[in-house]
Amino acid sequence: MNPDAVCRTVLNEIEECLSQIKQMPLPPFPVYENTNKAAAYISYRLKEYDSVAYYLSEAHGGGIRSKLSLIMNPDTASKKELNDCLSLNSEYVAKRYNGLVERLKEMPSEWTLIQITKNYNPKDVVTPRPTDKPTEVSELFISRYQCGQKHKNIKPLTIKVDKPKTSLGQKTIFEVLKKSLEDTNDRQNKDPSAIRNLRDSASQSIKNISQEIHTSWIKHWICMLLGNYIDEKLSAEVYSVIDNVIEEENMTISDRGRMILYQITNAVVQLTNDEINNILKEVDCSTEEMNKFESAINKYKLNGSHLMLKKRHSVLLILDEHLECLPWETIPCLKRHPVSRVSSVHIVHRLYHKHKDSIQNGLLKIKSQGYYILNPDKSLSNAEKRMSSFLKERNVNWDGIQSQEPTSEQFSSLLKKNNILLYCGHGNGTQYLHSLDLDKLDLQCIPLLFGCSSVKHTDKGGRSNFVGASYGYLKAGCPCVIGMLWNVTSLDADNLARAMLNVWLPGNPINLQEKWPKEFLDQQDYPMERELLRTLAIARKTTRSFFNYAALVARGIPIIMSD
C-alpha cells in the first residue's frame, strides 16, 4: 500500500473517532483537540490544505468552549445563536471547511485571526503531563484566517514550521522562561540587591526569548503574523503586486501559492532578501515564474520604506495553550501593532455575535462608564496613592472604593453596571466573586486587571485543559480583558495602568513624566488613542523592566472609546 493510501485509511479512522466524540454528552475536549491535530497533520501530508485549516480550527479552545457549550436547550433565539458558535454539532462544524469560511465571512473584514498550533504528539493523548513542566515542541502550524468578505479571493492559509536547529530551541525557551518566573517569585530571597539582579537577568531572558521566537523559531514566516494595512490603497497594493504578475505572464498558480505570495508583499518591509527567497521556495511555480515574482516584490520593497510606520488593523492571536506563556506581543514585527489573544475561532465568533450591534469598522464602541477598586486588601498603600492621585489629576470622574474589599454581591453588581472596571490589587479580583457566580452573569464590562498573573492560564497537569480567570470573564460575555501574564512589580504595574488610561479615556492626556518625574523616568509622548489595543504599546514604554513590559496582554476583541 502506498503512503498516501495509508494516510487516507488512518484519516478515515480518525474521522470515525471524532464522530463518536461529538455524540458524547460531555465530550473530552483535550482528546478532541489532539485528535483534530492528528487529522490536520495527516491532511497536510496529503496536501489537502482546506481540511488542514478546518481541523486546526477545531483543535483550539476546548476548555472555555466546553464550559460555554453547556447551555442546554437555549430559551431564546440569541442564546441559540451563541450556542451554535460553540457546539460540536452545529451547522458550522457539520459543514467542515465551508462552515469555517462562513464563520470568517460573518466577522469584520478588519480582523485577521492568526492561529499557532503545536503539532500532534501521541504522548499528549496517552501520557498525563506533570503540572507546569516545560513543554516540548517539535513542529508548529501557523494558520492565517482572514475575516469578512471584502477580500473575496482570500482563503485560509496554513504552513508548517520545522523545529529550529539552533542550540537554543523551543524547549529551551520554555525552560528559560520557567526559571525566570521562579527566580522573580522567590519569596525567601530578602536581599534587595540580589532581587534586583534576578529581575535584571529575567528581563534579559524575556528579551532574548522575544528575539528568539522571531529569528530561530518563526523565521521568515513572520510574514504570516501581520495584520492588513488600514489604508485601503496600501492594502490593495499588497494584492495587486502579485495579481499583476500573474495576469501579465498569464500564469496558472494555486490558491495556496497566491496566498503565500500575498503574505510576502504584506510584510515585505519586515523581511530580508534571504527570508523572501526562503518563502518563494514554498510557492509551486517554475524558476522563471519565481524570478518574475521576486523582481516585482523587490521593486515594491525598494519603494516601500514608508510602509514600516503605516498603521495596521488588529491581529487576534489564537495560541495553543502550551504556547500561551510566551511574550508574542513583544516580537519585533508585532510590538507596534494592536494584538489581542482569543482561545479559538469559535470564541471570537461568539464574542462577535454577542456584541455585533455595537461593532463598527471592526471596533466595539463603548462609553467611559467606569468604576475603580484600589488596594482592596490594604497591602499596596503606595499603589493606592499613585492611582488615586492619577485619577484625580486626569479628571477621571468614576466612582470607586479604596482600601476596602468588595462583597461578592457588590463585585457582581459593579461588573453588571459598568463598561469598565479598573482593578488595582493582588490577582484578578475573582477572589471576591466565586467562579460559579461569575458563570451566571451576562456582562458587557471590560475588566482592567492590573494585578499579578491576572490573565495567566495555568497548567493543572494530567489530561486537562489549562485554566484561568479570564476564561470566566469571557464566558460571562466581557468583550475584552486586560491583564498580566505573570507577576510584576507594583510601580511598573501602576505605570502601565496610568499610561494606558491616560491616552485612552476621554479628555486630553496629561504629561505623566512632568507630574511624577521619579516614577516616569523617560520623557514620552502621550498622544490621544481611542483604540484600546493600541494603548498597550504606548503603555509598555513606561516600564523600567522588559520583564514587566512583556507581561501586559489583552484577551478578547478590539475596543474603541467613544468621546
Coordinates of C-alpha atoms in Angstrom, one line a residue:
M1 CA 0.0 0.0 0.0
N2 CA 1.4 3.4 -1.0
P3 CA 2.0 6.1 1.7
D4 CA -1.0 8.2 0.6
A5 CA -3.3 5.2 0.8
V6 CA -2.1 4.5 4.3
C7 CA -2.7 8.1 5.3
R8 CA -6.2 8.0 3.8
T9 CA -7.0 4.9 5.8
V10 CA -5.7 6.4 9.1
L11 CA -7.6 9.7 8.4
N12 CA -10.8 7.8 7.9
E13 CA -10.3 6.0 11.3
I14 CA -9.6 9.4 13.0
E15 CA -12.8 10.8 11.4
E16 CA -14.8 8.0 12.9
C17 CA -13.2 8.7 16.4
L18 CA -14.1 12.4 16.0
S19 CA -17.7 11.5 15.1
Q20 CA -18.1 9.4 18.2
I21 CA -16.6 12.1 20.4
K22 CA -19.2 14.6 19.1
Q23 CA -22.0 12.4 20.2
M24 CA -20.9 12.2 23.8
P25 CA -22.9 14.2 26.3
L26 CA -19.8 15.7 27.9
P27 CA -17.0 15.4 25.3
P28 CA -13.4 15.1 26.5
F29 CA -12.1 18.3 24.8
P30 CA -8.4 17.6 25.3
V31 CA -8.8 14.3 23.4
Y32 CA -10.9 16.1 20.8
E33 CA -8.2 18.8 20.3
N34 CA -5.4 16.2 19.9
T35 CA -7.4 14.1 17.6
N36 CA -8.0 17.1 15.3
K37 CA -4.3 17.9 15.4
A38 CA -3.6 14.3 14.2
A39 CA -6.1 14.7 11.4
A40 CA -4.5 18.1 10.4
Y41 CA -1.1 16.6 10.3
I42 CA -2.1 13.7 8.0
S43 CA -4.2 16.1 5.8
Y44 CA -1.1 18.3 5.5
R45 CA 0.9 15.3 4.3
L46 CA -1.9 14.7 1.7
K47 CA -1.7 18.4 0.7
E48 CA -5.4 18.8 1.5
Y49 CA -4.9 22.2 2.8
D50 CA -8.6 23.2 3.2
S51 CA -9.1 20.2 5.5
V52 CA -5.9 21.3 7.5
A53 CA -7.4 24.7 8.1
Y54 CA -10.7 23.1 9.4
Y55 CA -9.1 20.5 11.6
L56 CA -6.7 23.1 13.2
S57 CA -9.6 25.5 13.9
E58 CA -11.3 22.7 15.8
A59 CA -8.1 21.9 17.8
H60 CA -8.2 25.1 19.9
G61 CA -10.0 26.5 22.9
G62 CA -11.5 23.3 24.3
G63 CA -11.5 24.4 27.9
I64 CA -13.6 27.5 27.5
R65 CA -15.6 26.0 24.6
S66 CA -16.7 23.1 26.8
K67 CA -17.8 25.4 29.6
L68 CA -19.7 27.7 27.3
S69 CA -21.4 25.0 25.3
L70 CA -23.1 23.5 28.4
I71 CA -26.2 25.7 27.7
M72 CA -28.8 23.0 27.2
N73 CA -32.0 23.9 25.2
P74 CA -31.4 27.7 25.0
D75 CA -34.6 29.5 25.6
T76 CA -34.1 32.5 23.3
A77 CA -33.0 32.9 19.7
S78 CA -30.0 34.9 20.8
K79 CA -28.8 32.2 23.2
K80 CA -29.3 29.6 20.4
E81 CA -27.2 31.7 18.1
L82 CA -24.4 32.0 20.7
N83 CA -24.6 28.3 21.4
D84 CA -24.3 27.4 17.7
C85 CA -21.0 29.3 17.7
L86 CA -19.6 26.6 20.0
S87 CA -21.5 23.4 19.7
L88 CA -19.7 20.4 18.2
N89 CA -22.9 19.5 16.4
S90 CA -23.6 22.9 14.9
E91 CA -24.1 23.5 11.2
Y92 CA -20.8 25.3 11.1
V93 CA -19.0 22.1 12.2
A94 CA -21.1 19.9 10.1
K95 CA -20.1 21.9 7.0
R96 CA -16.4 21.4 7.9
Y97 CA -14.2 23.8 5.9
N98 CA -17.2 25.6 4.3
G99 CA -18.6 26.1 7.9
L100 CA -15.2 27.7 8.9
V101 CA -15.3 30.0 5.9
E102 CA -18.9 31.0 6.8
R103 CA -17.8 31.9 10.4
L104 CA -14.9 34.0 9.0
K105 CA -17.1 35.9 6.5
E106 CA -19.6 36.8 9.2
M107 CA -17.0 38.7 11.2
P108 CA -15.5 42.1 10.4
S109 CA -13.0 42.4 7.5
E110 CA -10.7 44.4 9.7
W111 CA -9.9 41.3 11.8
T112 CA -7.2 38.8 11.0
L113 CA -7.0 35.6 13.1
I114 CA -3.6 34.1 13.4
Q115 CA -3.6 30.6 14.9
I116 CA -0.3 29.0 16.1
T117 CA -0.7 25.3 16.9
K118 CA 1.6 22.8 18.5
N119 CA 1.9 19.7 16.2
Y120 CA 0.3 16.5 17.2
N121 CA 2.2 14.4 19.7
P122 CA 0.8 10.9 20.6
K123 CA 2.2 11.2 24.1
D124 CA -0.2 14.1 24.8
V125 CA -3.1 11.6 24.4
V126 CA -1.8 8.7 26.5
T127 CA 0.7 10.3 29.0
P128 CA -0.6 12.5 31.8
R129 CA 1.7 15.5 32.0
P130 CA 3.2 16.8 35.2
T131 CA 2.0 20.3 36.3
D132 CA 3.9 23.2 34.8
K133 CA 6.6 21.0 33.2
P134 CA 8.1 22.9 30.2
T135 CA 6.6 21.5 27.0
E136 CA 8.4 20.0 24.1
V137 CA 7.5 21.3 20.7
S138 CA 8.8 19.7 17.5
E139 CA 6.9 21.5 14.8
L140 CA 4.3 24.3 14.6
F141 CA 1.4 25.0 12.3
I142 CA 0.6 28.7 11.6
S143 CA -2.8 29.4 10.2
R144 CA -4.0 32.7 8.8
Y145 CA -7.8 33.2 8.8
Q146 CA -8.9 36.5 7.1
C147 CA -12.3 37.6 8.3
G148 CA -15.0 39.5 6.3
Q149 CA -16.0 39.5 2.7
K150 CA -14.0 42.5 1.4
H151 CA -11.2 40.3 0.2
K152 CA -13.2 37.8 -1.9
N153 CA -10.2 35.8 -3.2
I154 CA -8.5 35.4 0.2
K155 CA -8.6 31.9 1.6
P156 CA -7.3 30.4 4.9
L157 CA -3.6 29.6 4.7
T158 CA -1.7 27.1 6.8
I159 CA 2.1 26.5 6.8
K160 CA 4.2 24.1 8.9
V161 CA 7.3 25.5 10.7
D162 CA 10.0 23.0 11.5
K163 CA 11.8 22.7 14.8
P164 CA 14.7 25.2 14.9
K165 CA 18.1 23.5 14.5
T166 CA 20.0 26.2 16.6
S167 CA 21.4 25.5 20.0
L168 CA 18.5 27.5 21.6
G169 CA 15.4 25.6 20.6
Q170 CA 11.8 25.8 21.7
K171 CA 12.2 23.6 24.8
T172 CA 15.0 25.8 26.0
I173 CA 12.8 28.9 25.5
F174 CA 10.2 27.4 27.9
E175 CA 12.9 26.3 30.4
V176 CA 14.4 29.8 30.4
L177 CA 11.0 31.4 30.9
K178 CA 10.1 29.0 33.8
K179 CA 13.4 29.7 35.6
S180 CA 13.0 33.5 35.1
L181 CA 9.5 33.3 36.6
E182 CA 10.7 31.1 39.5
D183 CA 13.6 33.4 40.3
T184 CA 11.5 36.6 40.4
N185 CA 8.8 34.8 42.5
D186 CA 11.2 33.6 45.2
R187 CA 9.6 34.9 48.4
Q188 CA 12.5 33.6 50.5
N189 CA 15.0 36.0 49.0
K190 CA 15.1 39.2 51.1
D191 CA 18.3 40.8 49.7
P192 CA 17.3 43.9 47.7
S193 CA 20.5 43.8 45.6
A194 CA 20.0 40.1 44.8
I195 CA 16.4 40.6 43.9
R196 CA 17.3 43.5 41.5
N197 CA 19.9 41.3 39.9
L198 CA 17.4 38.4 39.4
R199 CA 14.9 40.8 37.9
D200 CA 17.5 42.3 35.5
S201 CA 18.5 38.8 34.5
A202 CA 14.9 37.8 34.0
S203 CA 14.3 40.9 31.8
Q204 CA 17.2 40.0 29.6
S205 CA 16.0 36.4 29.4
I206 CA 12.5 37.6 28.3
K207 CA 14.1 39.9 25.7
N208 CA 16.2 37.1 24.3
I209 CA 13.1 34.8 24.2
S210 CA 11.2 37.5 22.2
Q211 CA 14.0 37.8 19.7
E212 CA 14.5 34.0 19.6
I213 CA 10.8 33.4 18.6
H214 CA 11.4 35.6 15.6
T215 CA 14.9 34.7 14.4
S216 CA 15.2 30.9 15.2
W217 CA 11.6 29.8 15.5
I218 CA 9.1 31.5 13.2
K219 CA 12.0 32.9 11.0
H220 CA 10.7 34.1 7.6
W221 CA 7.2 33.0 8.4
I222 CA 6.8 36.2 10.5
C223 CA 5.1 37.3 7.3
M224 CA 2.1 35.3 8.4
L225 CA 1.6 37.3 11.6
L226 CA 1.0 40.9 10.4
G227 CA -2.5 42.4 10.1
N228 CA -3.7 44.3 7.0
Y229 CA -2.9 48.0 6.4
I230 CA -5.7 50.4 7.5
D231 CA -5.1 52.5 4.4
E232 CA -7.2 50.7 1.8
K233 CA -5.0 51.8 -1.1
L234 CA -1.9 50.2 0.6
S235 CA -3.9 47.1 1.3
A236 CA -5.0 46.8 -2.3
E237 CA -1.4 47.3 -3.4
V238 CA -0.4 44.2 -1.5
Y239 CA -2.6 42.1 -3.7
S240 CA -2.0 43.9 -7.0
V241 CA 1.8 43.5 -6.9
I242 CA 1.2 39.7 -7.2
D243 CA -2.0 39.7 -9.3
N244 CA -0.4 41.9 -11.9
V245 CA 2.5 39.5 -12.4
I246 CA 0.1 36.5 -12.7
E247 CA -2.1 38.3 -15.3
E248 CA 0.8 39.8 -17.3
E249 CA 2.6 36.5 -17.6
N250 CA -0.7 34.5 -18.0
M251 CA 0.4 32.2 -15.1
T252 CA -1.6 29.4 -13.6
I253 CA -0.9 29.3 -9.9
S254 CA -2.6 27.5 -7.0
D255 CA -4.7 29.4 -4.4
R256 CA -2.2 28.4 -1.8
G257 CA 0.7 29.8 -3.8
R258 CA -1.1 33.0 -4.3
M259 CA -1.8 33.3 -0.6
I260 CA 1.8 32.8 0.3
L261 CA 2.9 35.5 -2.2
Y262 CA 0.4 37.9 -0.7
Q263 CA 2.0 37.4 2.7
I264 CA 5.4 38.3 1.3
T265 CA 4.2 41.7 0.0
N266 CA 2.1 42.4 3.1
A267 CA 5.2 42.0 5.2
V268 CA 7.9 42.9 2.7
V269 CA 9.5 45.8 4.8
Q270 CA 9.9 43.4 7.7
L271 CA 11.7 40.7 5.6
T272 CA 15.3 40.3 4.5
N273 CA 16.1 39.3 0.9
D274 CA 17.1 35.8 2.2
E275 CA 13.8 35.5 4.0
I276 CA 11.9 36.5 0.9
N277 CA 13.8 33.8 -1.1
N278 CA 13.1 31.2 1.5
I279 CA 9.3 31.9 1.3
L280 CA 9.4 31.9 -2.5
K281 CA 10.7 28.3 -2.4
E282 CA 7.4 27.3 -0.9
V283 CA 5.4 28.5 -4.0
D284 CA 4.6 25.9 -6.6
C285 CA 5.9 27.6 -9.7
S286 CA 8.7 27.4 -12.2
T287 CA 12.1 29.0 -11.7
E288 CA 11.3 31.6 -14.4
E289 CA 8.0 32.4 -12.7
M290 CA 9.7 32.7 -9.3
N291 CA 12.2 35.2 -10.8
K292 CA 9.3 37.3 -12.1
F293 CA 7.7 37.4 -8.6
E294 CA 11.0 38.1 -7.0
S295 CA 11.6 41.0 -9.3
A296 CA 8.2 42.6 -8.7
I297 CA 8.5 42.1 -4.9
N298 CA 12.0 43.6 -4.7
K299 CA 10.8 46.6 -6.7
Y300 CA 7.9 47.0 -4.3
K301 CA 10.2 46.7 -1.3
L302 CA 12.7 49.2 -2.8
N303 CA 9.9 51.9 -3.0
G304 CA 8.3 50.8 0.3
S305 CA 10.4 52.2 3.1
H306 CA 7.4 54.4 4.1
L307 CA 5.4 51.2 4.9
M308 CA 7.3 50.5 8.1
L309 CA 5.4 53.1 10.1
K310 CA 1.9 52.6 8.5
K311 CA -0.9 51.5 10.8
R312 CA -2.3 48.0 10.6
H313 CA -5.6 46.5 11.7
S314 CA -5.8 44.3 14.7
V315 CA -4.4 40.7 14.8
L316 CA -6.3 38.2 17.1
L317 CA -3.8 35.6 18.1
I318 CA -5.2 32.1 18.7
L319 CA -2.4 30.3 20.6
D320 CA -2.0 26.7 21.5
E321 CA -2.4 26.6 25.3
H322 CA 1.2 25.3 25.6
L323 CA 2.4 28.5 23.8
E324 CA 0.3 30.9 25.8
C325 CA 3.1 31.7 28.3
L326 CA 5.3 33.3 25.7
P327 CA 5.5 37.0 25.0
W328 CA 4.2 37.0 21.4
E329 CA 3.2 40.7 21.5
T330 CA 6.8 41.8 22.0
I331 CA 8.4 40.1 19.0
P332 CA 9.7 42.8 16.7
C333 CA 7.1 42.5 13.9
L334 CA 4.2 42.8 16.3
K335 CA 5.2 45.1 19.1
R336 CA 4.0 48.3 17.4
H337 CA 0.6 47.0 16.3
P338 CA -2.7 46.1 18.0
V339 CA -2.7 42.5 19.1
S340 CA -5.1 40.5 21.3
R341 CA -5.5 36.9 22.3
V342 CA -8.5 34.7 21.8
S343 CA -8.9 31.0 22.6
S344 CA -10.3 29.8 19.3
V345 CA -12.2 30.8 16.1
H346 CA -15.4 29.7 17.9
I347 CA -14.8 32.0 20.9
V348 CA -14.1 35.1 18.8
H349 CA -17.1 34.2 16.6
R350 CA -19.3 34.0 19.8
L351 CA -17.9 37.4 21.1
Y352 CA -18.7 38.9 17.7
H353 CA -22.3 37.6 17.7
K354 CA -22.9 38.8 21.3
H355 CA -21.6 42.3 20.7
K356 CA -22.2 42.8 16.9
D357 CA -24.8 45.5 17.3
S358 CA -22.1 47.8 18.8
I359 CA -19.3 46.9 16.4
Q360 CA -18.4 49.3 13.6
N361 CA -15.3 49.0 11.4
G362 CA -14.1 46.1 13.5
L363 CA -14.2 48.0 16.8
L364 CA -16.6 47.6 19.6
K365 CA -17.6 51.1 20.7
I366 CA -18.0 51.8 24.4
K367 CA -18.6 54.8 26.7
S368 CA -16.4 55.8 29.6
Q369 CA -18.7 54.5 32.3
G370 CA -16.3 53.0 34.8
Y371 CA -15.6 52.1 38.4
Y372 CA -12.3 51.5 40.3
I373 CA -11.2 49.2 43.0
L374 CA -7.8 50.2 44.5
N375 CA -5.8 48.2 47.0
P376 CA -8.8 46.2 48.4
D377 CA -6.7 44.2 50.9
K378 CA -4.8 47.3 52.2
S379 CA -1.4 45.8 51.4
L380 CA -0.5 48.2 48.5
S381 CA -0.7 51.6 50.0
N382 CA 1.9 53.2 47.6
A383 CA 0.0 51.8 44.6
E384 CA -3.3 53.2 46.0
K385 CA -1.7 56.7 46.4
R386 CA -0.3 56.6 42.9
M387 CA -3.5 55.5 41.2
S388 CA -5.9 57.8 43.2
S389 CA -3.6 60.8 42.5
F390 CA -3.6 60.0 38.8
L391 CA -7.4 59.6 38.6
K392 CA -7.7 63.0 40.2
E393 CA -5.1 64.7 38.0
R394 CA -6.6 63.1 34.9
N395 CA -10.2 64.2 35.8
V396 CA -11.4 60.6 35.7
N397 CA -14.9 61.1 37.2
W398 CA -15.6 57.5 38.2
D399 CA -16.9 56.2 41.5
G400 CA -14.8 53.7 43.3
I401 CA -13.5 52.2 46.5
Q402 CA -10.1 52.2 48.1
S403 CA -8.6 50.1 50.9
Q404 CA -11.9 48.2 51.1
E405 CA -12.8 44.7 50.0
P406 CA -15.9 44.4 47.9
T407 CA -18.6 41.9 48.8
S408 CA -19.4 39.2 46.3
E409 CA -22.8 40.9 45.6
Q410 CA -21.0 44.3 45.2
F411 CA -18.4 42.9 42.8
S412 CA -21.1 41.2 40.7
S413 CA -23.1 44.4 40.6
L414 CA -20.1 46.5 39.6
L415 CA -19.4 44.2 36.6
K416 CA -23.0 44.4 35.5
K417 CA -23.5 48.1 35.8
N418 CA -20.2 49.4 34.3
N419 CA -18.5 49.4 30.9
I420 CA -15.1 49.4 32.6
L421 CA -13.8 48.0 35.9
L422 CA -10.3 49.1 36.9
Y423 CA -8.9 46.7 39.4
C424 CA -5.5 47.5 41.1
G425 CA -4.8 44.9 43.7
H426 CA -3.5 41.4 44.0
G427 CA -4.6 38.7 41.5
N428 CA -7.6 39.2 39.2
G429 CA -10.5 40.1 41.5
T430 CA -12.2 36.7 41.4
Q431 CA -11.2 36.1 45.0
Y432 CA -14.2 38.4 45.7
L433 CA -16.5 36.6 43.3
H434 CA -16.8 32.8 43.1
S435 CA -16.3 31.4 39.6
L436 CA -19.8 29.8 39.7
D437 CA -21.3 33.2 40.4
L438 CA -19.3 34.7 37.6
D439 CA -20.5 32.0 35.2
K440 CA -24.1 33.2 35.8
L441 CA -23.5 36.8 34.7
D442 CA -24.2 38.3 31.4
L443 CA -21.7 41.2 31.0
Q444 CA -20.6 44.0 28.7
C445 CA -17.9 45.1 31.0
I446 CA -14.1 45.4 30.2
P447 CA -12.1 44.4 33.3
L448 CA -8.7 46.1 33.5
L449 CA -6.9 43.8 35.9
F450 CA -3.6 45.3 37.0
G451 CA -2.7 42.5 39.4
C452 CA 0.0 39.8 39.2
S453 CA -0.7 36.9 36.8
S454 CA -4.3 38.3 36.4
V455 CA -4.8 36.7 32.9
K456 CA -2.4 33.8 33.2
H457 CA -3.6 30.4 32.0
T458 CA -2.4 27.7 34.4
D459 CA -1.4 24.2 33.6
K460 CA -3.0 21.8 36.2
G461 CA -1.3 18.7 34.6
G462 CA -2.9 15.4 33.8
R463 CA -5.0 15.4 30.6
S464 CA -7.0 18.6 31.4
N465 CA -7.1 22.0 29.6
F466 CA -5.4 25.0 31.2
V467 CA -7.5 27.2 33.5
G468 CA -7.6 30.9 34.1
A469 CA -9.9 33.7 35.4
S470 CA -10.0 35.4 32.0
Y471 CA -12.0 32.3 30.8
G472 CA -14.7 33.2 33.3
Y473 CA -14.8 36.8 32.3
L474 CA -15.1 36.0 28.6
K475 CA -17.6 33.3 29.3
A476 CA -19.8 35.9 31.1
G477 CA -19.6 38.0 27.9
C478 CA -16.9 40.5 28.6
P479 CA -15.7 41.6 25.2
C480 CA -12.1 42.1 26.3
V481 CA -9.9 41.6 29.4
I482 CA -6.6 43.4 30.1
G483 CA -4.1 41.9 32.5
M484 CA -0.7 40.3 33.3
L485 CA 0.7 37.0 32.1
W486 CA 2.9 36.7 35.2
N487 CA 3.8 38.5 38.5
V488 CA 5.0 42.1 38.0
T489 CA 6.5 44.8 40.3
S490 CA 4.0 47.3 41.8
L491 CA 5.4 50.5 40.3
D492 CA 5.5 49.2 36.7
A493 CA 2.0 47.8 37.1
D494 CA 0.8 51.2 38.1
N495 CA 2.8 52.9 35.3
L496 CA 1.2 50.6 32.8
A497 CA -2.3 51.3 34.1
R498 CA -1.8 55.1 34.3
A499 CA -0.2 55.3 30.8
M500 CA -2.9 53.2 29.2
L501 CA -5.8 55.1 30.8
N502 CA -4.1 58.4 30.2
V503 CA -4.3 58.1 26.4
W504 CA -7.4 56.0 26.2
L505 CA -10.0 57.8 28.2
P506 CA -12.0 60.9 27.0
G507 CA -10.3 64.2 27.6
N508 CA -6.7 65.3 26.9
P509 CA -3.8 63.2 28.1
I510 CA -1.5 64.7 30.8
N511 CA 2.3 64.7 30.9
L512 CA 3.0 61.8 33.3
Q513 CA 6.7 62.4 33.4
E514 CA 6.2 66.0 34.4
K515 CA 3.7 65.1 37.2
W516 CA 5.7 62.2 38.6
P517 CA 9.3 62.5 37.4
K518 CA 10.7 60.0 39.8
E519 CA 8.2 57.3 38.6
F520 CA 8.2 58.0 34.8
L521 CA 12.0 58.3 34.1
D522 CA 11.8 58.9 30.4
Q523 CA 10.1 61.7 28.5
Q524 CA 7.3 60.1 26.4
D525 CA 4.8 61.4 24.0
Y526 CA 1.2 60.8 25.2
P527 CA -1.0 61.0 22.1
M528 CA -4.7 60.6 22.3
E529 CA -5.5 57.0 21.4
R530 CA -9.1 55.7 21.5
E531 CA -8.4 52.1 20.3
L532 CA -7.7 50.1 23.4
L533 CA -5.3 47.6 21.9
R534 CA -3.1 50.4 20.5
T535 CA -2.8 51.9 24.0
L536 CA -1.0 48.8 25.2
A537 CA 2.1 49.5 23.0
I538 CA 2.1 53.1 24.4
A539 CA 1.8 51.9 28.0
R540 CA 4.6 49.3 27.7
K541 CA 7.1 52.0 27.0
T542 CA 6.7 53.4 30.6
T543 CA 8.1 50.2 32.3
R544 CA 11.5 50.1 33.8
S545 CA 11.9 46.4 33.1
F546 CA 11.3 44.4 29.9
F547 CA 10.1 41.6 32.2
N548 CA 7.1 43.8 33.2
Y549 CA 6.9 45.3 29.6
A550 CA 6.2 41.8 28.2
A551 CA 3.6 40.8 30.9
L552 CA 0.8 43.1 29.7
V553 CA -1.7 41.5 27.3
A554 CA -5.3 41.7 26.1
R555 CA -7.7 38.9 25.6
G556 CA -10.8 39.4 23.5
I557 CA -11.9 41.6 20.6
P558 CA -10.8 45.2 19.6
I559 CA -12.4 48.1 21.5
I560 CA -12.7 51.8 20.8
M561 CA -13.6 54.5 23.4
S562 CA -16.4 56.9 22.5
D563 CA -15.7 60.6 23.1

